[in-house]
Short mmCIF file of C-alpha atoms and ligand atoms in Angstrom, two decimals:
data_model
loop_
_atom_site.label_atom_id
_atom_site.label_comp_id
_atom_site.label_asym_id
_atom_site.label_seq_id
_atom_site.Cartn_x
_atom_site.Cartn_y
_atom_site.Cartn_z
CA MET P 1 -3.98 -4.37 -19.66
CA SER P 2 -1.07 -1.99 -19.04
CA HIS P 3 2.54 -3.55 -19.28
CA GLN P 4 2.51 -2.82 -15.43
CA ILE P 5 -0.47 -5.23 -14.51
CA MET P 6 0.36 -8.76 -14.65
CA GLU P 7 -2.56 -11.18 -14.56
CA VAL P 8 -1.67 -14.33 -12.67
CA PRO P 9 -4.04 -17.51 -12.91
CA GLY P 10 -4.87 -19.44 -9.80
CA SER P 11 -7.16 -19.59 -6.96
CA ASP P 12 -5.58 -20.91 -3.93
CA TRP P 13 -3.66 -18.98 -1.54
CA GLU P 14 -1.04 -21.50 -0.81
CA GLY P 15 1.36 -24.11 -2.78
CA ARG P 16 1.93 -21.55 -5.60
CA GLN P 17 5.29 -21.96 -7.19
CA PRO P 18 7.70 -18.92 -6.96
CA VAL P 19 8.14 -17.53 -10.51
CA GLU P 20 10.74 -15.10 -11.35
CA ALA P 21 8.56 -12.93 -14.01
CA LEU P 22 6.47 -12.04 -10.79
CA THR P 23 9.32 -10.81 -8.67
CA ASP P 24 10.60 -8.75 -11.68
CA THR P 25 7.18 -7.20 -12.15
CA LEU P 26 6.56 -6.48 -8.46
CA GLU P 27 10.05 -5.03 -7.99
CA SER P 28 9.96 -2.75 -10.97
CA GLY P 29 6.73 -1.14 -9.44
CA GLY P 30 4.02 -3.29 -11.40
CA VAL P 31 0.76 -4.92 -10.27
CA LEU P 32 0.63 -8.39 -10.07
CA TYR P 33 -3.34 -9.23 -10.28
CA PHE P 34 -4.90 -12.61 -9.35
CA PRO P 35 -8.29 -12.29 -10.87
CA ALA P 36 -9.68 -15.78 -9.56
CA LEU P 37 -7.87 -15.58 -5.83
CA ALA P 38 -10.96 -14.67 -3.77
CA PHE P 39 -10.90 -14.17 -0.20
CA SER P 40 -14.31 -15.90 0.79
CA LEU P 41 -16.58 -15.06 3.34
CA SER P 42 -18.50 -17.57 5.60
CA GLN P 43 -22.20 -17.14 5.93
CA HIS P 44 -22.00 -15.70 9.57
CA GLU P 45 -19.39 -13.15 8.12
CA LEU P 46 -21.68 -11.88 5.54
CA PRO P 47 -23.56 -9.17 7.86
CA LEU P 48 -19.86 -7.65 8.33
CA LEU P 49 -20.55 -6.23 4.85
CA ARG P 50 -21.96 -3.14 6.05
CA PRO P 51 -20.49 0.44 5.94
CA GLY P 52 -21.50 1.33 9.59
CA LEU P 53 -19.23 -1.10 10.86
CA ARG P 54 -16.18 1.57 10.59
CA ALA P 55 -16.47 4.16 13.47
CA PRO P 56 -17.33 7.58 12.07
CA LYS P 57 -13.99 9.22 13.10
CA SER P 58 -11.62 6.65 11.95
CA ARG P 59 -10.08 6.24 8.26
CA ASN P 60 -10.19 2.42 8.13
CA ILE P 61 -10.89 -0.65 10.19
CA SER P 62 -7.55 -2.03 11.23
CA GLN P 63 -5.94 -4.60 13.48
CA PRO P 64 -2.32 -5.19 14.20
CA ALA P 65 -0.78 -8.46 14.01
CA ARG P 66 -0.88 -8.87 17.79
CA GLY P 67 -3.61 -6.87 18.91
CA VAL P 68 -7.51 -5.83 19.05
CA VAL P 69 -9.15 -4.30 16.30
CA LYS P 70 -9.62 -0.67 15.97
CA GLY P 71 -11.98 1.69 14.35
CA ALA P 72 -14.58 -0.07 14.36
CA GLN P 73 -17.99 0.07 16.10
CA GLY P 74 -20.68 -2.73 16.62
CA THR P 75 -21.67 -5.65 19.08
CA VAL P 76 -19.46 -7.87 20.71
CA GLU P 77 -20.41 -10.66 18.53
CA GLU P 78 -19.91 -8.72 15.51
CA LEU P 79 -16.42 -7.26 16.57
CA GLN P 80 -15.29 -10.92 17.59
CA ALA P 81 -16.24 -12.16 13.90
CA LEU P 82 -14.46 -9.04 12.18
CA SER P 83 -11.49 -9.77 14.23
CA ASN P 84 -11.66 -13.61 13.26
CA MET P 85 -12.08 -12.53 9.94
CA MET P 86 -9.23 -10.07 9.51
CA GLN P 87 -6.97 -12.97 11.20
CA ARG P 88 -8.14 -15.08 8.82
CA TYR P 89 -6.98 -12.84 5.87
CA ARG P 90 -3.99 -12.03 7.40
CA HIS P 91 -3.16 -15.82 7.39
CA GLN P 92 -3.97 -16.00 3.83
CA ALA P 93 -1.89 -13.08 2.52
CA VAL P 94 0.89 -14.46 4.54
CA GLN P 95 0.79 -17.60 2.86
CA LEU P 96 0.43 -16.13 -0.72
CA VAL P 97 3.48 -13.77 0.33
CA HIS P 98 5.75 -16.37 1.45
CA GLY P 99 4.90 -18.76 -1.41
CA LEU P 100 5.40 -16.35 -3.98
CA PHE P 101 8.43 -14.62 -2.57
CA PRO P 102 10.25 -16.95 -0.56
CA ARG P 103 13.55 -14.95 -0.41
CA TYR P 104 11.53 -12.12 1.29
CA SER P 105 9.89 -14.43 3.60
CA ALA P 106 12.69 -14.18 6.72
CA HIS P 107 12.76 -10.50 6.20
CA LEU P 108 9.03 -9.48 6.30
CA ARG P 109 7.52 -7.60 9.04
CA LEU P 110 3.92 -8.04 9.71
CA GLU P 111 2.00 -4.91 9.93
CA PRO P 112 -1.81 -4.19 10.48
CA THR P 113 -4.44 -5.78 8.34
CA SER P 114 -7.23 -3.60 7.36
CA TYR P 115 -10.92 -3.51 6.42
CA ARG P 116 -12.20 -1.03 4.32
CA PRO P 117 -16.35 -0.88 4.19
CA THR P 118 -16.42 2.65 2.94
CA GLU P 119 -17.63 3.47 -0.57
CA VAL P 120 -14.50 5.22 -2.11
CA ALA P 121 -16.37 7.44 -4.95
CA THR P 122 -18.62 9.47 -2.81
CA ARG P 123 -16.05 9.67 -0.04
CA THR P 124 -14.93 13.50 0.75
CA GLN P 125 -11.11 13.65 2.34
CA SER P 126 -8.66 16.51 2.47
CA TRP P 127 -6.35 16.64 -0.48
CA ARG P 128 -3.49 15.02 1.69
CA ALA P 129 -5.67 12.13 2.92
CA ASP P 130 -7.35 11.70 -0.83
CA ASP P 131 -6.14 8.58 -2.46
CA LYS P 132 -8.41 8.99 -5.16
CA ARG P 133 -5.28 11.10 -6.53
CA LEU P 134 -2.41 9.25 -7.66
CA HIS P 135 0.20 8.79 -5.09
CA VAL P 136 2.73 6.81 -3.61
CA ASP P 137 2.43 5.71 0.03
CA ALA P 138 4.23 7.23 2.69
CA PHE P 139 3.72 7.73 6.13
CA PRO P 140 4.04 11.40 7.77
CA SER P 141 4.47 10.22 11.37
CA ARG P 142 6.17 6.63 10.85
CA PRO P 143 9.36 7.39 8.92
CA ASN P 144 10.63 4.15 7.58
CA ARG P 145 14.34 5.16 6.32
CA GLY P 146 13.75 3.13 2.88
CA GLU P 147 11.97 0.35 4.06
CA ARG P 148 9.53 -1.32 1.59
CA ILE P 149 5.70 -1.50 1.72
CA LEU P 150 4.28 -4.47 0.29
CA ARG P 151 0.47 -4.66 0.02
CA VAL P 152 -1.74 -7.53 -0.65
CA PHE P 153 -5.35 -6.24 -1.44
CA SER P 154 -8.79 -8.45 -2.07
CA ASN P 155 -12.12 -7.13 -3.37
CA ILE P 156 -14.68 -8.64 -1.16
CA ASN P 157 -17.63 -6.74 -2.63
CA PRO P 158 -20.79 -8.68 -2.54
CA LEU P 159 -22.33 -7.10 -5.48
CA GLN P 160 -19.62 -7.86 -8.09
CA GLN P 161 -18.60 -4.01 -8.09
CA PRO P 162 -15.04 -3.83 -9.08
CA ARG P 163 -12.28 -1.97 -7.19
CA VAL P 164 -11.15 0.92 -9.91
CA TRP P 165 -7.57 2.12 -9.47
CA ARG P 166 -5.64 4.27 -11.84
CA VAL P 167 -2.10 2.97 -12.26
CA GLY P 168 0.70 5.66 -13.17
CA GLU P 169 3.85 5.62 -14.71
CA PRO P 170 7.07 4.11 -13.15
CA PHE P 171 8.61 5.78 -10.07
CA GLU P 172 11.62 6.72 -11.66
CA SER P 173 10.24 9.08 -14.37
CA MET P 174 7.66 10.67 -11.61
CA ALA P 175 10.68 11.12 -9.46
CA ARG P 176 12.67 12.73 -12.07
CA GLN P 177 10.13 15.31 -13.01
CA PHE P 178 9.01 16.34 -9.25
CA LEU P 179 12.51 16.00 -7.46
CA PRO P 180 13.69 19.46 -8.70
CA LEU P 181 10.59 20.87 -7.03
CA ILE P 182 11.11 19.50 -3.69
CA PRO P 183 12.79 21.55 -1.02
CA GLY P 184 15.73 20.41 0.59
CA TYR P 185 16.22 18.33 3.90
CA ARG P 186 16.78 19.87 6.92
CA ALA P 187 18.16 17.79 9.87
CA TRP P 188 17.29 20.52 12.55
CA GLU P 189 13.41 20.64 11.30
CA ALA P 190 13.72 16.42 11.71
CA HIS P 191 14.85 16.62 15.13
CA LEU P 192 12.06 19.20 15.90
CA LEU P 193 9.44 16.96 14.49
CA ARG P 194 10.98 14.28 16.22
CA GLY P 195 11.08 16.19 19.45
CA LEU P 196 7.40 17.47 19.42
CA GLY P 197 6.23 13.99 18.62
CA VAL P 198 5.10 14.72 15.33
CA THR P 199 7.15 11.71 13.76
CA LYS P 200 7.87 8.63 16.01
CA SER P 201 11.34 8.33 15.14
CA LEU P 202 13.59 10.67 13.33
CA ARG P 203 12.48 11.69 9.70
CA SER P 204 15.26 10.66 7.27
CA GLU P 205 16.29 12.38 4.13
CA TYR P 206 14.55 9.67 2.07
CA ASP P 207 11.36 9.96 4.19
CA HIS P 208 11.35 13.93 3.50
CA MET P 209 11.94 13.14 -0.08
CA MET P 210 8.95 10.70 -0.42
CA LEU P 211 6.57 12.64 1.65
CA GLN P 212 7.37 15.70 -0.46
CA LEU P 213 6.75 13.49 -3.56
CA HIS P 214 3.47 11.88 -2.11
CA ASP P 215 2.09 15.78 -1.78
CA HIS P 216 3.85 17.24 -4.88
CA LEU P 217 1.86 14.65 -6.76
CA LYS P 218 -1.57 14.80 -4.95
CA ARG P 219 -1.63 18.81 -5.10
CA ASP P 220 -0.75 18.75 -8.93
CA ALA P 221 -4.30 19.02 -10.56
CA ASN P 222 -2.23 19.07 -14.07
CA TYR P 223 -0.42 15.64 -13.23
CA GLN P 224 -3.53 13.97 -11.94
CA LYS P 225 -5.28 14.84 -15.15
CA ASN P 226 -2.30 14.28 -17.96
CA ALA P 227 0.35 12.26 -16.57
CA PRO P 228 0.17 8.76 -18.00
CA GLN P 229 -1.92 6.22 -16.17
CA THR P 230 -4.14 3.22 -17.04
CA VAL P 231 -7.49 2.79 -15.09
CA VAL P 232 -7.53 -0.84 -13.93
CA GLU P 233 -10.60 -3.02 -12.55
CA PHE P 234 -10.05 -5.28 -9.72
CA ALA P 235 -13.02 -7.70 -10.06
CA ALA P 236 -14.96 -8.78 -7.05
CA GLY P 237 -13.18 -11.96 -5.72
CA SER P 238 -10.06 -10.97 -6.81
CA THR P 239 -6.53 -10.19 -5.17
CA TRP P 240 -3.71 -7.83 -6.10
CA VAL P 241 -0.34 -7.24 -4.88
CA CYS P 242 2.29 -4.19 -5.15
CA PHE P 243 5.06 -2.10 -3.53
CA SER P 244 2.96 0.74 -2.77
CA ASP P 245 5.53 3.01 -2.12
CA GLN P 246 6.60 2.56 -5.28
CA THR P 247 3.38 1.71 -7.91
CA LEU P 248 1.66 5.19 -8.61
CA HIS P 249 -1.78 4.45 -7.74
CA ALA P 250 -4.99 6.15 -7.01
CA VAL P 251 -8.79 4.50 -6.29
CA LEU P 252 -11.42 5.87 -8.11
CA GLY P 253 -14.35 3.50 -6.63
CA GLY P 254 -15.28 0.67 -4.91
CA GLN P 255 -16.54 -0.65 -1.72
CA TYR P 256 -15.40 -3.54 0.67
CA MET P 257 -11.70 -4.25 0.44
CA MET P 258 -9.24 -6.26 2.62
CA GLU P 259 -5.68 -5.25 2.82
CA GLN P 260 -2.61 -6.72 4.23
CA THR P 261 0.79 -4.65 4.64
CA PHE P 262 4.34 -5.92 5.40
CA PHE P 263 7.38 -4.03 5.58
CA MET P 264 10.65 -5.16 4.22
CA PRO P 265 14.26 -3.79 4.40
CA PRO P 266 15.06 -3.16 0.63
CA GLN P 267 18.39 -5.00 0.72
CA HIS P 268 16.38 -8.13 0.79
CA GLN P 269 14.85 -7.56 -2.72
CA TYR P 270 15.97 -9.13 -5.58
CA ARG P 271 17.12 -5.96 -6.98
CA PRO P 272 17.74 -3.28 -4.31
CA ASP P 273 18.73 -0.61 -6.85
CA GLN P 274 15.00 -0.64 -8.43
CA SER P 275 13.64 0.25 -4.78
CA PRO P 276 12.58 3.88 -4.22
CA LEU P 277 15.39 4.33 -2.01
CA GLY P 278 17.86 2.80 -4.68
CA ILE P 279 16.20 5.06 -7.32
CA LEU P 280 16.57 8.34 -5.17
CA THR P 281 19.78 7.91 -3.87
CA ARG P 282 20.85 7.42 -7.29
CA LEU P 283 18.94 10.86 -8.40
CA ALA P 284 19.95 12.71 -5.48
CA GLY P 285 23.89 11.37 -5.95
CA HIS P 286 24.51 10.85 -2.20
CA PRO P 287 23.27 8.62 0.63
CA LEU P 288 19.90 9.06 2.11
CA GLN P 289 20.40 8.07 5.64
CA GLY P 290 18.24 4.87 4.72
CA ALA P 291 18.78 1.37 5.41
CA PRO P 292 22.10 0.38 3.57
CA LEU P 293 21.86 -1.11 0.19
C1 LIG I 1 -4.30 3.24 -1.46
O1 LIG I 1 -3.55 2.57 -0.86
O2 LIG I 1 -4.03 4.44 -1.97
C2 LIG I 1 -6.11 2.93 -1.25
C3 LIG I 1 -6.06 1.87 -2.09
C4 LIG I 1 -7.51 1.44 -2.11
O3 LIG I 1 -8.36 1.79 -0.94
O4 LIG I 1 -7.99 0.69 -2.92
FE1 LIG I 2 -1.87 4.43 -1.07
#
């Protein structure tokens, strides 16, 4: 397995001792892989393993920390069972992250939980939305000014099919290649997008760079094919964790996955200089209007 993937034994979601090497791997853009850490469904949740539960027009089924399930269709009973399952997953993901990274605990913001019942390999999407291409996560409408995107994923496939990812090179070497291609940040444009309601808050120079990197990476067929990358199979019944704004990733195939997102200001990392904001600020040579490091 690649040096960017660190396997961690253990099958319980709590009581885990924080280990420095895990944080080092995570903050340098690696993936922590827990092959035996399963999110188990109860008997009455098994019928939720069907792709038709996703409403046709929605990308994923999701549920905010305080709110109702979005993007799903089904009977009242099914939607209630789905909501319970998603809350249970959120609870376990929170326990895991708090156990592993106690220093982050007070600073994490809980973002939506998602359930992805659709087979990835046969799904067609526009190039920008296509997560089958290597990318770092960045949100067009939700500027985050350098906040970290920490994600916990669990493969709940009942047929033992793995979730297959490609994991790319370190963020900094990617950024060094692509930054020279990126058009400069224009503050007036950011204000216009905000005024038109395209973005929910002002897009900072950091957000501009991250979105441009996301788009350039996904559009570049040569990069997709020839950039350094490792195929990783996350087994059914496993869990993995990464900073998805930093880890270059693409999903090739798999069906039925849970995911929990957390946001965190980078200054609460052990090594803020290793964050995308830290790296891009260093490479740009000036502040990027992100959160102060
Ligand atoms: C992504 O975050 O790009 C998608 C990951 C997945 O669906 O496995
Ligand atoms: Fe992604």
